[in-house]
PDB file of C-alpha atoms in Angstrom:
ATOM      1  CA  MET A  13     165.984  -0.022  71.550  1.00 58.00           C
ATOM      2  CA  SER A  14     166.630   3.921  71.157  1.00 84.00           C
ATOM      3  CA  GLU A  15     166.826   6.352  74.920  1.00 93.00           C
ATOM      4  CA  VAL A  16     164.317   7.587  76.120  1.00 96.00           C
ATOM      5  CA  ALA A  17     163.697   9.627  79.286  1.00 97.00           C
ATOM      6  CA  LEU A  18     162.269   7.633  82.196  1.00 98.00           C
ATOM      7  CA  TYR A  19     158.839   9.378  82.310  1.00 98.00           C
ATOM      8  CA  GLU A  20     158.416   8.411  78.850  1.00 98.00           C
ATOM      9  CA  ALA A  21     158.533   5.216  79.871  1.00 98.00           C
ATOM     10  CA  ILE A  22     156.060   5.759  82.718  1.00 98.00           C
ATOM     11  CA  ALA A  23     153.548   7.364  80.114  1.00 98.00           C
ATOM     12  CA  GLN A  24     154.017   4.828  78.014  1.00 98.00           C
ATOM     13  CA  ALA A  25     153.086   1.822  80.933  1.00 98.00           C
ATOM     14  CA  PHE A  26     149.779   3.683  81.938  1.00 98.00           C
ATOM     15  CA  VAL A  27     149.111   3.377  78.650  1.00 98.00           C
ATOM     16  CA  ALA A  28     149.978  -0.405  78.734  1.00 98.00           C
ATOM     17  CA  GLU A  29     147.387  -0.347  81.783  1.00 98.00           C
ATOM     18  CA  GLY A  30     144.218   0.945  79.044  1.00 98.00           C
ATOM     19  CA  VAL A  31     144.597   4.176  80.431  1.00 98.00           C
ATOM     20  CA  ASP A  32     142.997   6.021  77.365  1.00 98.00           C
ATOM     21  CA  THR A  33     141.868   9.055  79.749  1.00 98.00           C
ATOM     22  CA  ILE A  34     143.410  11.335  82.848  1.00 98.00           C
ATOM     23  CA  PHE A  35     142.441  14.224  84.727  1.00 98.00           C
ATOM     24  CA  VAL A  36     144.918  16.723  85.533  1.00 98.00           C
ATOM     25  CA  LEU A  37     146.125  19.730  87.104  1.00 98.00           C
ATOM     26  CA  THR A  38     149.899  20.164  85.601  1.00 97.00           C
ATOM     27  CA  GLY A  39     152.304  21.671  87.458  1.00 96.00           C
ATOM     28  CA  ASP A  40     156.412  21.208  87.522  1.00 94.00           C
ATOM     29  CA  GLY A  41     156.029  17.620  89.520  1.00 95.00           C
ATOM     30  CA  ASN A  42     154.008  16.186  86.890  1.00 97.00           C
ATOM     31  CA  MET A  43     154.109  18.313  83.445  1.00 97.00           C
ATOM     32  CA  HIS A  44     156.534  16.172  82.044  1.00 97.00           C
ATOM     33  CA  TRP A  45     154.765  13.056  82.233  1.00 98.00           C
ATOM     34  CA  GLU A  46     151.309  14.383  81.628  1.00 98.00           C
ATOM     35  CA  ALA A  47     153.120  15.901  77.762  1.00 98.00           C
ATOM     36  CA  ALA A  48     154.333  12.358  77.306  1.00 98.00           C
ATOM     37  CA  PHE A  49     150.513  10.885  77.741  1.00 98.00           C
ATOM     38  CA  SER A  50     148.520  13.658  76.476  1.00 97.00           C
ATOM     39  CA  ALA A  51     150.791  13.424  73.177  1.00 97.00           C
ATOM     40  CA  THR A  52     149.881   9.262  72.661  1.00 97.00           C
ATOM     41  CA  PRO A  53     147.622   8.759  70.030  1.00 97.00           C
ATOM     42  CA  GLY A  54     144.316   7.460  71.671  1.00 98.00           C
ATOM     43  CA  THR A  55     144.076   9.591  74.816  1.00 98.00           C
ATOM     44  CA  ARG A  56     142.269  12.300  76.168  1.00 98.00           C
ATOM     45  CA  SER A  57     143.719  14.567  79.114  1.00 98.00           C
ATOM     46  CA  PHE A  58     141.400  17.165  80.722  1.00 98.00           C
ATOM     47  CA  HIS A  59     143.263  19.663  82.336  1.00 98.00           C
ATOM     48  CA  VAL A  60     141.147  21.580  85.600  1.00 97.00           C
ATOM     49  CA  ARG A  61     141.285  24.986  87.303  1.00 96.00           C
ATOM     50  CA  HIS A  62     142.009  22.937  90.907  1.00 97.00           C
ATOM     51  CA  GLU A  63     143.216  19.407  91.802  1.00 97.00           C
ATOM     52  CA  HIS A  64     140.409  18.369  94.289  1.00 97.00           C
ATOM     53  CA  CYS A  65     138.804  18.545  90.664  1.00 98.00           C
ATOM     54  CA  ALA A  66     141.113  16.361  88.660  1.00 98.00           C
ATOM     55  CA  CYS A  67     141.373  13.487  91.506  1.00 98.00           C
ATOM     56  CA  ALA A  68     136.833  14.385  91.719  1.00 98.00           C
ATOM     57  CA  MET A  69     136.284  13.967  88.032  1.00 98.00           C
ATOM     58  CA  ALA A  70     139.232  11.074  88.220  1.00 98.00           C
ATOM     59  CA  THR A  71     136.646   9.025  90.843  1.00 98.00           C
ATOM     60  CA  ALA A  72     133.915   9.923  89.053  1.00 98.00           C
ATOM     61  CA  TYR A  73     135.285   7.821  85.747  1.00 98.00           C
ATOM     62  CA  ALA A  74     136.039   5.040  87.687  1.00 98.00           C
ATOM     63  CA  SER A  75     132.434   4.875  89.234  1.00 97.00           C
ATOM     64  CA  MET A  76     130.810   5.393  85.827  1.00 97.00           C
ATOM     65  CA  THR A  77     133.190   3.362  83.304  1.00 98.00           C
ATOM     66  CA  GLY A  78     133.828   0.478  85.596  1.00 97.00           C
ATOM     67  CA  ARG A  79     137.502   1.482  84.803  1.00 98.00           C
ATOM     68  CA  VAL A  80     140.981   3.141  87.377  1.00 98.00           C
ATOM     69  CA  GLY A  81     139.913   6.585  87.156  1.00 98.00           C
ATOM     70  CA  VAL A  82     143.807   8.742  87.053  1.00 98.00           C
ATOM     71  CA  ALA A  83     144.306  11.882  87.528  1.00 98.00           C
ATOM     72  CA  SER A  84     147.583  13.432  87.942  1.00 98.00           C
ATOM     73  CA  VAL A  85     148.486  16.856  90.204  1.00 98.00           C
ATOM     74  CA  THR A  86     152.004  18.692  90.835  1.00 97.00           C
ATOM     75  CA  CYS A  87     154.362  17.482  93.876  1.00 96.00           C
ATOM     76  CA  GLY A  88     154.109  19.612  96.985  1.00 94.00           C
ATOM     77  CA  PRO A  89     150.985  21.826  98.153  1.00 95.00           C
ATOM     78  CA  GLY A  90     149.430  20.774  95.040  1.00 96.00           C
ATOM     79  CA  LEU A  91     148.718  16.735  95.862  1.00 97.00           C
ATOM     80  CA  THR A  92     148.016  18.322  99.610  1.00 97.00           C
ATOM     81  CA  GLN A  93     145.229  19.434  97.342  1.00 98.00           C
ATOM     82  CA  ILE A  94     143.608  16.394  96.805  1.00 98.00           C
ATOM     83  CA  MET A  95     143.271  14.604 100.048  1.00 98.00           C
ATOM     84  CA  THR A  96     139.538  14.853 100.453  1.00 98.00           C
ATOM     85  CA  ALA A  97     139.213  13.256  97.308  1.00 98.00           C
ATOM     86  CA  LEU A  98     141.279  10.698  98.037  1.00 98.00           C
ATOM     87  CA  ALA A  99     138.940  10.241 101.517  1.00 98.00           C
ATOM     88  CA  THR A 100     136.250  10.430  99.682  1.00 98.00           C
ATOM     89  CA  ALA A 101     137.284   7.656  97.218  1.00 98.00           C
ATOM     90  CA  THR A 102     138.604   5.519  99.821  1.00 98.00           C
ATOM     91  CA  ALA A 103     135.935   5.593 101.924  1.00 98.00           C
ATOM     92  CA  ALA A 104     133.563   4.900  98.332  1.00 98.00           C
ATOM     93  CA  ARG A 105     136.544   1.868  97.074  1.00 98.00           C
ATOM     94  CA  VAL A 106     136.761   3.957  94.587  1.00 98.00           C
ATOM     95  CA  PRO A 107     140.304   2.343  92.044  1.00 98.00           C
ATOM     96  CA  LEU A 108     141.574   5.477  91.273  1.00 98.00           C
ATOM     97  CA  VAL A 109     145.744   6.073  90.325  1.00 98.00           C
ATOM     98  CA  VAL A 110     147.038   9.800  90.561  1.00 98.00           C
ATOM     99  CA  PHE A 111     150.290  10.532  89.409  1.00 98.00           C
ATOM    100  CA  ALA A 112     152.039  13.493  91.070  1.00 98.00           C
ATOM    101  CA  GLY A 113     156.053  14.141  91.434  1.00 97.00           C
ATOM    102  CA  GLU A 114     157.726  14.388  94.594  1.00 96.00           C
ATOM    103  CA  SER A 115     160.748  16.622  95.448  1.00 94.00           C
ATOM    104  CA  PRO A 116     164.160  15.943  93.807  1.00 94.00           C
ATOM    105  CA  MET A 117     166.232  13.756  95.353  1.00 91.00           C
ATOM    106  CA  HIS A 118     169.633  15.021  94.549  1.00 87.00           C
ATOM    107  CA  ALA A 119     168.461  18.759  95.400  1.00 85.00           C
ATOM    108  CA  THR A 120     169.716  20.794  98.454  1.00 84.00           C
ATOM    109  CA  PHE A 121     166.250  22.920  99.127  1.00 86.00           C
ATOM    110  CA  TYR A 122     163.034  23.025  97.402  1.00 87.00           C
ATOM    111  CA  ASN A 123     160.676  24.750  98.411  1.00 89.00           C
ATOM    112  CA  GLN A 124     157.566  22.563  97.805  1.00 89.00           C
ATOM    113  CA  ALA A 125     159.098  19.339  99.348  1.00 91.00           C
ATOM    114  CA  ILE A 126     156.245  18.095 102.079  1.00 93.00           C
ATOM    115  CA  ASP A 127     156.907  15.080 103.408  1.00 95.00           C
ATOM    116  CA  GLN A 128     154.075  13.575 101.233  1.00 97.00           C
ATOM    117  CA  ALA A 129     153.445   9.820 102.571  1.00 98.00           C
ATOM    118  CA  PRO A 130     152.075  10.513 105.775  1.00 98.00           C
ATOM    119  CA  LEU A 131     149.438  12.775 104.088  1.00 98.00           C
ATOM    120  CA  VAL A 132     148.332  10.109 101.999  1.00 98.00           C
ATOM    121  CA  LYS A 133     148.296   7.487 103.835  1.00 98.00           C
ATOM    122  CA  GLY A 134     145.877   9.320 105.847  1.00 98.00           C
ATOM    123  CA  THR A 135     143.500   9.150 103.593  1.00 98.00           C
ATOM    124  CA  GLY A 136     143.137   5.308 103.670  1.00 98.00           C
ATOM    125  CA  SER A 137     145.372   5.948 100.566  1.00 98.00           C
ATOM    126  CA  GLU A 138     148.366   4.010  99.182  1.00 98.00           C
ATOM    127  CA  TYR A 139     151.145   5.764  98.144  1.00 98.00           C
ATOM    128  CA  VAL A 140     154.082   4.387  96.537  1.00 98.00           C
ATOM    129  CA  ALA A 141     156.888   6.253  95.585  1.00 98.00           C
ATOM    130  CA  ILE A 142     159.384   5.658  92.464  1.00 98.00           C
ATOM    131  CA  HIS A 143     162.413   5.595  93.324  1.00 97.00           C
ATOM    132  CA  SER A 144     164.447   3.144  92.019  1.00 96.00           C
ATOM    133  CA  VAL A 145     164.348   3.055  88.065  1.00 96.00           C
ATOM    134  CA  PRO A 146     164.749  -0.402  87.497  1.00 96.00           C
ATOM    135  CA  ARG A 147     162.292  -1.014  89.196  1.00 97.00           C
ATOM    136  CA  ALA A 148     159.699   1.732  87.557  1.00 98.00           C
ATOM    137  CA  LEU A 149     157.719   0.081  84.873  1.00 97.00           C
ATOM    138  CA  SER A 150     156.908  -2.928  87.772  1.00 98.00           C
ATOM    139  CA  ILE A 151     155.696  -0.148  90.445  1.00 98.00           C
ATOM    140  CA  VAL A 152     153.433   1.277  88.030  1.00 98.00           C
ATOM    141  CA  ALA A 153     152.204  -2.352  87.052  1.00 98.00           C
ATOM    142  CA  GLU A 154     151.227  -3.011  90.788  1.00 98.00           C
ATOM    143  CA  ALA A 155     150.186  -0.123  91.900  1.00 98.00           C
ATOM    144  CA  PHE A 156     147.241  -0.568  89.554  1.00 98.00           C
ATOM    145  CA  HIS A 157     147.083  -3.887  90.274  1.00 98.00           C
ATOM    146  CA  LEU A 158     146.440  -2.857  94.148  1.00 98.00           C
ATOM    147  CA  ALA A 159     143.838  -0.168  93.491  1.00 98.00           C
ATOM    148  CA  LYS A 160     142.046  -2.715  91.163  1.00 98.00           C
ATOM    149  CA  MET A 161     142.401  -5.561  93.222  1.00 98.00           C
ATOM    150  CA  GLU A 162     141.931  -3.508  97.002  1.00 98.00           C
ATOM    151  CA  ARG A 163     139.535  -0.890  95.113  1.00 98.00           C
ATOM    152  CA  ARG A 164     141.025   2.105  96.486  1.00 96.00           C
ATOM    153  CA  PRO A 165     143.442   4.979  95.361  1.00 98.00           C
ATOM    154  CA  VAL A 166     146.431   4.536  94.460  1.00 98.00           C
ATOM    155  CA  VAL A 167     148.984   7.717  94.689  1.00 98.00           C
ATOM    156  CA  ILE A 168     152.210   7.130  92.382  1.00 98.00           C
ATOM    157  CA  ALA A 169     155.006   9.399  93.191  1.00 98.00           C
ATOM    158  CA  MET A 170     157.983  10.193  91.723  1.00 97.00           C
ATOM    159  CA  PRO A 171     160.760  12.553  92.187  1.00 97.00           C
ATOM    160  CA  LEU A 172     161.249  15.849  89.296  1.00 94.00           C
ATOM    161  CA  ASP A 173     164.477  14.819  89.024  1.00 94.00           C
ATOM    162  CA  LEU A 174     164.437  10.799  88.888  1.00 96.00           C
ATOM    163  CA  GLN A 175     161.491  11.523  85.768  1.00 97.00           C
ATOM    164  CA  ARG A 176     164.398  12.783  83.434  1.00 95.00           C
ATOM    165  CA  THR A 177     166.581  10.171  84.122  1.00 96.00           C
ATOM    166  CA  LYS A 178     166.864   8.752  80.378  1.00 96.00           C
ATOM    167  CA  ILE A 179     166.583   4.526  80.292  1.00 95.00           C
ATOM    168  CA  SER A 180     167.060   2.572  76.897  1.00 87.00           C
TER     169      SER A 180
END
């Protein structure tokens, strides 16, 4: 097997879950993942002008299709913009998965650093962080399972520096 970046493997894990459509506002925390997903034949990415719209459109997509809706936003302030949409999706029991960036694990300073988990959990959504390369793909599968079985949003967050880790 050839060496790939972890973000590429995570994008393919979303495809393996049956995802072919995402709603995204691209930033530094999700740009590599989004580009890898979009490069996959048979996928569609709808780019929006506000993070809330990405989450709201994924919620509408899930409601109309019966599939898990998928949105993606960057980390920190970008993620804070989807709190109302997450709370609404939680109240409506909509299965939704959001891929978001997270502050770099090994940076001494990062100007978008926010403790994201409490904000997401405050909406009734689940927050799962990928901080382990060996568990990364199983975390994606678990997040989709949780979204489907509990019919609620799950945010998968992954630090920027970990996303670029090479795996084989």
